[in-house]
Amino acid sequence: MTEDFTTAYNGTDYRVRLSRGGYATIRIGAPLPPALREHVGTQPWGFITAWNPHGLRQNRLANRVAQRQLADALKALPSTVAILPAVGVGDAWQEPSLFVVGPDVASLNAFAVLYEQLAWVYGDDLGLARLRWTHD
C-alpha cells in the first residue's frame, strides 16, 4: 500500500457512537477507550465499512446500500455480540462505519475483502487497536 494511504489510516479518528450520547475515539496503536471496553469484554472487535471501495469515492446511494448489506450480514453471524454505529473521520472526509464485537479477524477480513476495502481496524480483548490490510 502507498505511504499516503498508511498515513491517512493512521491519522483517522475511528469514532463509535455511545448509547448515552457522544462518542469514543479509537486510534491505531492505542488501547481501546474505556467507554468501549464494557461492550467488548474479552471478545474480538472490528471497525469496518462498506463505503468507498478501493478508497475511491462512490455515490451516496451505492454506499448506503452496501453498508446496509454489510450490517445485515454481520447481524446474521452467530458470533456477533454487538454492532454500534460509527464513523471514520479524516482531514477532509468522513465515512460511516460499524463497530462490531464478536466476529474473529478472519471473518471480518472476509467482509472487508467482499466490500473491496483496502484496510480496517481491529483488536482483541483489551489490546491495542491495529490496522489490517485486507490482502496481507
Short mmCIF file of N, CA and C in Angstrom, two decimals:
data_model
loop_
_atom_site.label_atom_id
_atom_site.label_comp_id
_atom_site.label_asym_id
_atom_site.label_seq_id
_atom_site.Cartn_x
_atom_site.Cartn_y
_atom_site.Cartn_z
N MET A 1 0.83 -1.18 0.00
CA MET A 1 0.00 0.00 0.00
C MET A 1 0.87 1.24 0.00
N THR A 2 0.33 2.31 -0.48
CA THR A 2 1.11 3.53 -0.57
C THR A 2 1.26 4.18 0.80
N GLU A 3 2.28 4.97 0.90
CA GLU A 3 2.54 5.71 2.14
C GLU A 3 1.39 6.67 2.44
N ASP A 4 0.78 7.24 1.39
CA ASP A 4 -0.35 8.17 1.59
C ASP A 4 -1.52 7.47 2.29
N PHE A 5 -1.86 6.24 1.85
CA PHE A 5 -2.95 5.51 2.49
C PHE A 5 -2.59 5.16 3.93
N THR A 6 -1.38 4.73 4.17
CA THR A 6 -0.95 4.39 5.52
C THR A 6 -1.06 5.61 6.43
N THR A 7 -0.59 6.75 5.95
CA THR A 7 -0.68 7.98 6.73
C THR A 7 -2.13 8.34 7.00
N ALA A 8 -2.99 8.21 6.00
CA ALA A 8 -4.42 8.53 6.16
C ALA A 8 -5.06 7.62 7.20
N TYR A 9 -4.84 6.31 7.10
CA TYR A 9 -5.43 5.39 8.07
C TYR A 9 -4.92 5.68 9.48
N ASN A 10 -3.63 5.89 9.63
CA ASN A 10 -3.06 6.14 10.95
C ASN A 10 -3.52 7.48 11.54
N GLY A 11 -3.89 8.43 10.70
CA GLY A 11 -4.34 9.74 11.18
C GLY A 11 -5.84 9.86 11.36
N THR A 12 -6.57 8.78 11.08
CA THR A 12 -8.02 8.82 11.18
C THR A 12 -8.50 8.68 12.62
N ASP A 13 -9.58 9.40 12.95
CA ASP A 13 -10.30 9.19 14.21
C ASP A 13 -11.39 8.18 13.91
N TYR A 14 -11.34 7.03 14.59
CA TYR A 14 -12.34 5.98 14.42
C TYR A 14 -13.35 6.15 15.56
N ARG A 15 -14.44 6.87 15.28
CA ARG A 15 -15.40 7.27 16.30
C ARG A 15 -16.58 6.31 16.37
N VAL A 16 -16.89 5.90 17.59
CA VAL A 16 -18.01 4.99 17.84
C VAL A 16 -19.04 5.74 18.68
N ARG A 17 -20.28 5.77 18.20
CA ARG A 17 -21.35 6.46 18.92
C ARG A 17 -21.70 5.68 20.18
N LEU A 18 -21.80 6.39 21.27
CA LEU A 18 -22.15 5.78 22.56
C LEU A 18 -23.64 5.88 22.81
N SER A 19 -24.21 4.89 23.45
CA SER A 19 -25.67 4.86 23.67
C SER A 19 -26.14 6.01 24.55
N ARG A 20 -25.29 6.51 25.43
CA ARG A 20 -25.71 7.61 26.30
C ARG A 20 -25.28 8.98 25.76
N GLY A 21 -24.90 9.01 24.48
CA GLY A 21 -24.54 10.26 23.84
C GLY A 21 -23.04 10.40 23.66
N GLY A 22 -22.67 11.19 22.70
CA GLY A 22 -21.26 11.40 22.41
C GLY A 22 -20.65 10.21 21.69
N TYR A 23 -19.33 10.17 21.68
CA TYR A 23 -18.64 9.07 21.01
C TYR A 23 -17.31 8.81 21.71
N ALA A 24 -16.78 7.62 21.44
CA ALA A 24 -15.44 7.25 21.90
C ALA A 24 -14.58 7.10 20.66
N THR A 25 -13.35 7.56 20.72
CA THR A 25 -12.46 7.53 19.56
C THR A 25 -11.39 6.46 19.71
N ILE A 26 -11.33 5.61 18.71
CA ILE A 26 -10.29 4.58 18.62
C ILE A 26 -9.16 5.15 17.79
N ARG A 27 -7.94 4.92 18.22
CA ARG A 27 -6.75 5.35 17.47
C ARG A 27 -5.86 4.13 17.26
N ILE A 28 -5.34 3.98 16.07
CA ILE A 28 -4.44 2.87 15.77
C ILE A 28 -3.22 2.97 16.68
N GLY A 29 -2.88 1.84 17.29
CA GLY A 29 -1.73 1.77 18.18
C GLY A 29 -2.04 2.11 19.62
N ALA A 30 -3.28 2.49 19.91
CA ALA A 30 -3.67 2.86 21.27
C ALA A 30 -4.65 1.82 21.83
N PRO A 31 -4.75 1.73 23.16
CA PRO A 31 -5.74 0.82 23.75
C PRO A 31 -7.16 1.28 23.44
N LEU A 32 -8.07 0.35 23.48
CA LEU A 32 -9.49 0.66 23.27
C LEU A 32 -9.95 1.62 24.36
N PRO A 33 -10.69 2.68 24.02
CA PRO A 33 -11.17 3.62 25.04
C PRO A 33 -12.03 2.91 26.09
N PRO A 34 -11.94 3.34 27.35
CA PRO A 34 -12.70 2.71 28.43
C PRO A 34 -14.21 2.61 28.14
N ALA A 35 -14.78 3.61 27.50
CA ALA A 35 -16.22 3.60 27.21
C ALA A 35 -16.62 2.44 26.30
N LEU A 36 -15.67 1.90 25.53
CA LEU A 36 -15.99 0.78 24.64
C LEU A 36 -15.67 -0.57 25.28
N ARG A 37 -14.84 -0.57 26.30
CA ARG A 37 -14.45 -1.84 26.94
C ARG A 37 -15.65 -2.60 27.48
N GLU A 38 -16.67 -1.88 27.97
CA GLU A 38 -17.85 -2.55 28.50
C GLU A 38 -18.59 -3.33 27.42
N HIS A 39 -18.52 -2.88 26.18
CA HIS A 39 -19.16 -3.58 25.06
C HIS A 39 -18.33 -4.77 24.58
N VAL A 40 -17.03 -4.68 24.77
CA VAL A 40 -16.12 -5.67 24.22
C VAL A 40 -15.85 -6.83 25.17
N GLY A 41 -15.58 -6.53 26.42
CA GLY A 41 -15.19 -7.60 27.34
C GLY A 41 -13.95 -8.28 26.82
N THR A 42 -14.02 -9.59 26.62
CA THR A 42 -12.87 -10.34 26.10
C THR A 42 -13.05 -10.74 24.64
N GLN A 43 -14.05 -10.17 23.99
CA GLN A 43 -14.36 -10.51 22.60
C GLN A 43 -13.46 -9.77 21.61
N PRO A 44 -13.21 -10.36 20.44
CA PRO A 44 -12.55 -9.59 19.38
C PRO A 44 -13.51 -8.52 18.87
N TRP A 45 -12.97 -7.49 18.25
CA TRP A 45 -13.80 -6.41 17.71
C TRP A 45 -13.18 -5.89 16.42
N GLY A 46 -14.00 -5.19 15.64
CA GLY A 46 -13.52 -4.58 14.41
C GLY A 46 -14.26 -3.29 14.11
N PHE A 47 -13.62 -2.42 13.38
CA PHE A 47 -14.19 -1.16 12.90
C PHE A 47 -14.13 -1.28 11.39
N ILE A 48 -15.28 -1.40 10.76
CA ILE A 48 -15.32 -1.77 9.35
C ILE A 48 -16.40 -0.97 8.62
N THR A 49 -16.23 -0.82 7.33
CA THR A 49 -17.20 -0.11 6.50
C THR A 49 -17.32 -0.78 5.14
N ALA A 50 -18.37 -0.45 4.43
CA ALA A 50 -18.54 -0.86 3.04
C ALA A 50 -18.46 0.35 2.11
N TRP A 51 -18.26 1.53 2.68
CA TRP A 51 -18.22 2.76 1.88
C TRP A 51 -16.93 2.84 1.06
N ASN A 52 -17.06 3.43 -0.11
CA ASN A 52 -15.94 3.82 -0.97
C ASN A 52 -14.93 2.70 -1.21
N PRO A 53 -15.35 1.64 -1.91
CA PRO A 53 -14.44 0.54 -2.22
C PRO A 53 -13.14 1.03 -2.86
N HIS A 54 -12.05 0.37 -2.51
CA HIS A 54 -10.71 0.68 -3.02
C HIS A 54 -10.27 2.11 -2.69
N GLY A 55 -10.94 2.74 -1.73
CA GLY A 55 -10.58 4.11 -1.36
C GLY A 55 -11.01 5.14 -2.39
N LEU A 56 -11.94 4.75 -3.27
CA LEU A 56 -12.44 5.66 -4.31
C LEU A 56 -13.87 6.07 -3.99
N ARG A 57 -14.14 7.36 -4.04
CA ARG A 57 -15.48 7.86 -3.72
C ARG A 57 -16.53 7.24 -4.64
N GLN A 58 -17.63 6.80 -4.00
CA GLN A 58 -18.78 6.26 -4.71
C GLN A 58 -19.97 7.18 -4.42
N ASN A 59 -21.04 7.01 -5.17
CA ASN A 59 -22.20 7.85 -4.88
C ASN A 59 -22.84 7.40 -3.56
N ARG A 60 -23.54 8.32 -2.94
CA ARG A 60 -24.11 8.10 -1.60
C ARG A 60 -25.06 6.91 -1.56
N LEU A 61 -25.90 6.76 -2.57
CA LEU A 61 -26.88 5.67 -2.59
C LEU A 61 -26.17 4.31 -2.63
N ALA A 62 -25.18 4.18 -3.51
CA ALA A 62 -24.44 2.91 -3.60
C ALA A 62 -23.75 2.59 -2.27
N ASN A 63 -23.17 3.60 -1.65
CA ASN A 63 -22.52 3.40 -0.35
C ASN A 63 -23.53 2.96 0.71
N ARG A 64 -24.69 3.60 0.75
CA ARG A 64 -25.70 3.25 1.75
C ARG A 64 -26.22 1.83 1.57
N VAL A 65 -26.45 1.44 0.32
CA VAL A 65 -26.93 0.08 0.04
C VAL A 65 -25.87 -0.94 0.49
N ALA A 66 -24.63 -0.71 0.14
CA ALA A 66 -23.55 -1.63 0.53
C ALA A 66 -23.41 -1.70 2.04
N GLN A 67 -23.51 -0.56 2.71
CA GLN A 67 -23.39 -0.53 4.18
C GLN A 67 -24.53 -1.32 4.84
N ARG A 68 -25.73 -1.17 4.32
CA ARG A 68 -26.88 -1.92 4.86
C ARG A 68 -26.67 -3.42 4.67
N GLN A 69 -26.17 -3.82 3.50
CA GLN A 69 -25.90 -5.24 3.25
C GLN A 69 -24.83 -5.77 4.21
N LEU A 70 -23.79 -4.98 4.45
CA LEU A 70 -22.75 -5.38 5.38
C LEU A 70 -23.33 -5.52 6.79
N ALA A 71 -24.11 -4.56 7.24
CA ALA A 71 -24.71 -4.61 8.58
C ALA A 71 -25.59 -5.85 8.72
N ASP A 72 -26.41 -6.13 7.71
CA ASP A 72 -27.28 -7.31 7.76
C ASP A 72 -26.47 -8.60 7.82
N ALA A 73 -25.41 -8.68 7.04
CA ALA A 73 -24.56 -9.88 7.04
C ALA A 73 -23.87 -10.06 8.39
N LEU A 74 -23.41 -8.97 8.99
CA LEU A 74 -22.76 -9.05 10.30
C LEU A 74 -23.76 -9.48 11.38
N LYS A 75 -24.98 -8.95 11.32
CA LYS A 75 -26.02 -9.33 12.28
C LYS A 75 -26.34 -10.82 12.19
N ALA A 76 -26.23 -11.38 10.99
CA ALA A 76 -26.56 -12.79 10.78
C ALA A 76 -25.48 -13.75 11.31
N LEU A 77 -24.29 -13.24 11.59
CA LEU A 77 -23.24 -14.11 12.12
C LEU A 77 -23.56 -14.50 13.56
N PRO A 78 -23.51 -15.78 13.89
CA PRO A 78 -23.78 -16.20 15.27
C PRO A 78 -22.80 -15.61 16.28
N SER A 79 -21.60 -15.27 15.85
CA SER A 79 -20.58 -14.75 16.76
C SER A 79 -20.75 -13.26 17.08
N THR A 80 -21.61 -12.56 16.35
CA THR A 80 -21.79 -11.12 16.58
C THR A 80 -22.51 -10.87 17.89
N VAL A 81 -21.86 -10.10 18.75
CA VAL A 81 -22.41 -9.75 20.06
C VAL A 81 -23.07 -8.37 20.01
N ALA A 82 -22.45 -7.43 19.30
CA ALA A 82 -22.97 -6.07 19.22
C ALA A 82 -22.47 -5.39 17.96
N ILE A 83 -23.27 -4.47 17.45
CA ILE A 83 -22.89 -3.59 16.34
C ILE A 83 -23.30 -2.18 16.76
N LEU A 84 -22.33 -1.28 16.78
CA LEU A 84 -22.61 0.11 17.13
C LEU A 84 -22.32 1.00 15.93
N PRO A 85 -23.12 2.05 15.72
CA PRO A 85 -22.84 2.98 14.63
C PRO A 85 -21.52 3.71 14.89
N ALA A 86 -20.82 3.97 13.80
CA ALA A 86 -19.50 4.58 13.90
C ALA A 86 -19.24 5.42 12.66
N VAL A 87 -18.15 6.17 12.72
CA VAL A 87 -17.73 6.97 11.57
C VAL A 87 -16.21 7.15 11.62
N GLY A 88 -15.59 6.97 10.48
CA GLY A 88 -14.17 7.28 10.35
C GLY A 88 -14.05 8.72 9.90
N VAL A 89 -13.24 9.51 10.60
CA VAL A 89 -13.11 10.93 10.29
C VAL A 89 -11.65 11.25 10.00
N GLY A 90 -11.40 11.69 8.77
CA GLY A 90 -10.06 12.10 8.36
C GLY A 90 -9.99 13.60 8.22
N ASP A 91 -8.92 14.08 7.61
CA ASP A 91 -8.71 15.52 7.47
C ASP A 91 -9.85 16.21 6.71
N ALA A 92 -10.27 15.63 5.59
CA ALA A 92 -11.29 16.29 4.77
C ALA A 92 -12.38 15.32 4.33
N TRP A 93 -12.63 14.29 5.12
CA TRP A 93 -13.62 13.29 4.74
C TRP A 93 -14.20 12.59 5.97
N GLN A 94 -15.34 11.94 5.77
CA GLN A 94 -15.96 11.09 6.78
C GLN A 94 -16.55 9.88 6.09
N GLU A 95 -16.50 8.73 6.76
CA GLU A 95 -17.10 7.50 6.22
C GLU A 95 -17.91 6.81 7.31
N PRO A 96 -19.23 6.70 7.13
CA PRO A 96 -20.00 5.92 8.08
C PRO A 96 -19.41 4.50 8.17
N SER A 97 -19.39 3.96 9.37
CA SER A 97 -18.77 2.67 9.62
C SER A 97 -19.54 1.93 10.68
N LEU A 98 -19.05 0.74 11.02
CA LEU A 98 -19.67 -0.09 12.05
C LEU A 98 -18.59 -0.57 13.01
N PHE A 99 -18.89 -0.50 14.30
CA PHE A 99 -18.04 -1.09 15.33
C PHE A 99 -18.69 -2.41 15.69
N VAL A 100 -18.00 -3.51 15.43
CA VAL A 100 -18.58 -4.84 15.55
C VAL A 100 -17.83 -5.62 16.62
N VAL A 101 -18.56 -6.21 17.54
CA VAL A 101 -17.97 -7.01 18.60
C VAL A 101 -18.36 -8.48 18.39
N GLY A 102 -17.37 -9.36 18.43
CA GLY A 102 -17.64 -10.79 18.39
C GLY A 102 -16.96 -11.56 17.28
N PRO A 103 -17.17 -11.20 16.01
CA PRO A 103 -16.55 -11.98 14.94
C PRO A 103 -15.03 -11.92 15.00
N ASP A 104 -14.39 -13.02 14.59
CA ASP A 104 -12.93 -13.07 14.60
C ASP A 104 -12.34 -12.30 13.42
N VAL A 105 -11.03 -12.16 13.44
CA VAL A 105 -10.32 -11.39 12.41
C VAL A 105 -10.57 -11.97 11.02
N ALA A 106 -10.53 -13.29 10.89
CA ALA A 106 -10.72 -13.91 9.57
C ALA A 106 -12.11 -13.60 9.02
N SER A 107 -13.12 -13.66 9.85
CA SER A 107 -14.49 -13.37 9.39
C SER A 107 -14.63 -11.93 8.96
N LEU A 108 -14.13 -11.01 9.78
CA LEU A 108 -14.24 -9.59 9.43
C LEU A 108 -13.40 -9.26 8.21
N ASN A 109 -12.24 -9.87 8.09
CA ASN A 109 -11.41 -9.61 6.91
C ASN A 109 -12.11 -10.09 5.64
N ALA A 110 -12.83 -11.21 5.73
CA ALA A 110 -13.56 -11.71 4.57
C ALA A 110 -14.60 -10.68 4.11
N PHE A 111 -15.27 -10.03 5.06
CA PHE A 111 -16.22 -8.97 4.69
C PHE A 111 -15.51 -7.76 4.11
N ALA A 112 -14.38 -7.40 4.67
CA ALA A 112 -13.61 -6.27 4.13
C ALA A 112 -13.20 -6.54 2.69
N VAL A 113 -12.79 -7.77 2.41
CA VAL A 113 -12.42 -8.16 1.04
C VAL A 113 -13.66 -8.11 0.14
N LEU A 114 -14.77 -8.69 0.62
CA LEU A 114 -16.01 -8.73 -0.16
C LEU A 114 -16.47 -7.32 -0.55
N TYR A 115 -16.33 -6.37 0.38
CA TYR A 115 -16.76 -4.99 0.11
C TYR A 115 -15.60 -4.11 -0.39
N GLU A 116 -14.54 -4.77 -0.83
CA GLU A 116 -13.41 -4.14 -1.52
C GLU A 116 -12.76 -3.01 -0.74
N GLN A 117 -12.59 -3.23 0.56
CA GLN A 117 -11.91 -2.26 1.40
C GLN A 117 -10.41 -2.53 1.36
N LEU A 118 -9.62 -1.50 1.47
CA LEU A 118 -8.16 -1.65 1.47
C LEU A 118 -7.67 -2.13 2.83
N ALA A 119 -8.31 -1.64 3.89
CA ALA A 119 -7.88 -1.97 5.25
C ALA A 119 -9.03 -1.71 6.21
N TRP A 120 -8.86 -2.17 7.44
CA TRP A 120 -9.84 -1.95 8.51
C TRP A 120 -9.10 -2.06 9.84
N VAL A 121 -9.77 -1.69 10.93
CA VAL A 121 -9.13 -1.64 12.24
C VAL A 121 -9.73 -2.73 13.12
N TYR A 122 -8.89 -3.37 13.93
CA TYR A 122 -9.38 -4.45 14.79
C TYR A 122 -8.60 -4.52 16.09
N GLY A 123 -9.11 -5.31 16.99
CA GLY A 123 -8.44 -5.58 18.25
C GLY A 123 -9.04 -6.81 18.90
N ASP A 124 -8.35 -7.33 19.88
CA ASP A 124 -8.88 -8.44 20.64
C ASP A 124 -8.66 -8.18 22.12
N ASP A 125 -9.59 -8.68 22.92
CA ASP A 125 -9.56 -8.46 24.35
C ASP A 125 -9.40 -6.95 24.60
N LEU A 126 -8.44 -6.55 25.40
CA LEU A 126 -8.25 -5.13 25.67
C LEU A 126 -6.93 -4.62 25.10
N GLY A 127 -6.44 -5.29 24.07
CA GLY A 127 -5.18 -4.92 23.45
C GLY A 127 -5.28 -3.65 22.62
N LEU A 128 -4.23 -3.40 21.89
CA LEU A 128 -4.14 -2.20 21.07
C LEU A 128 -4.95 -2.33 19.79
N ALA A 129 -5.46 -1.20 19.30
CA ALA A 129 -6.13 -1.16 18.01
C ALA A 129 -5.06 -1.31 16.92
N ARG A 130 -5.35 -2.17 15.95
CA ARG A 130 -4.38 -2.43 14.88
C ARG A 130 -5.02 -2.27 13.51
N LEU A 131 -4.19 -1.86 12.56
CA LEU A 131 -4.64 -1.73 11.18
C LEU A 131 -4.39 -3.06 10.48
N ARG A 132 -5.39 -3.52 9.75
CA ARG A 132 -5.26 -4.77 9.00
C ARG A 132 -5.49 -4.46 7.52
N TRP A 133 -4.45 -4.66 6.70
CA TRP A 133 -4.61 -4.56 5.26
C TRP A 133 -5.33 -5.82 4.80
N THR A 134 -6.34 -5.68 3.95
CA THR A 134 -7.18 -6.83 3.61
C THR A 134 -6.43 -7.93 2.87
N HIS A 135 -5.40 -7.59 2.16
CA HIS A 135 -4.71 -8.61 1.36
C HIS A 135 -3.36 -9.01 1.92
N ASP A 136 -3.17 -8.81 3.22
CA ASP A 136 -1.93 -9.28 3.88
C ASP A 136 -2.05 -10.74 4.25
#
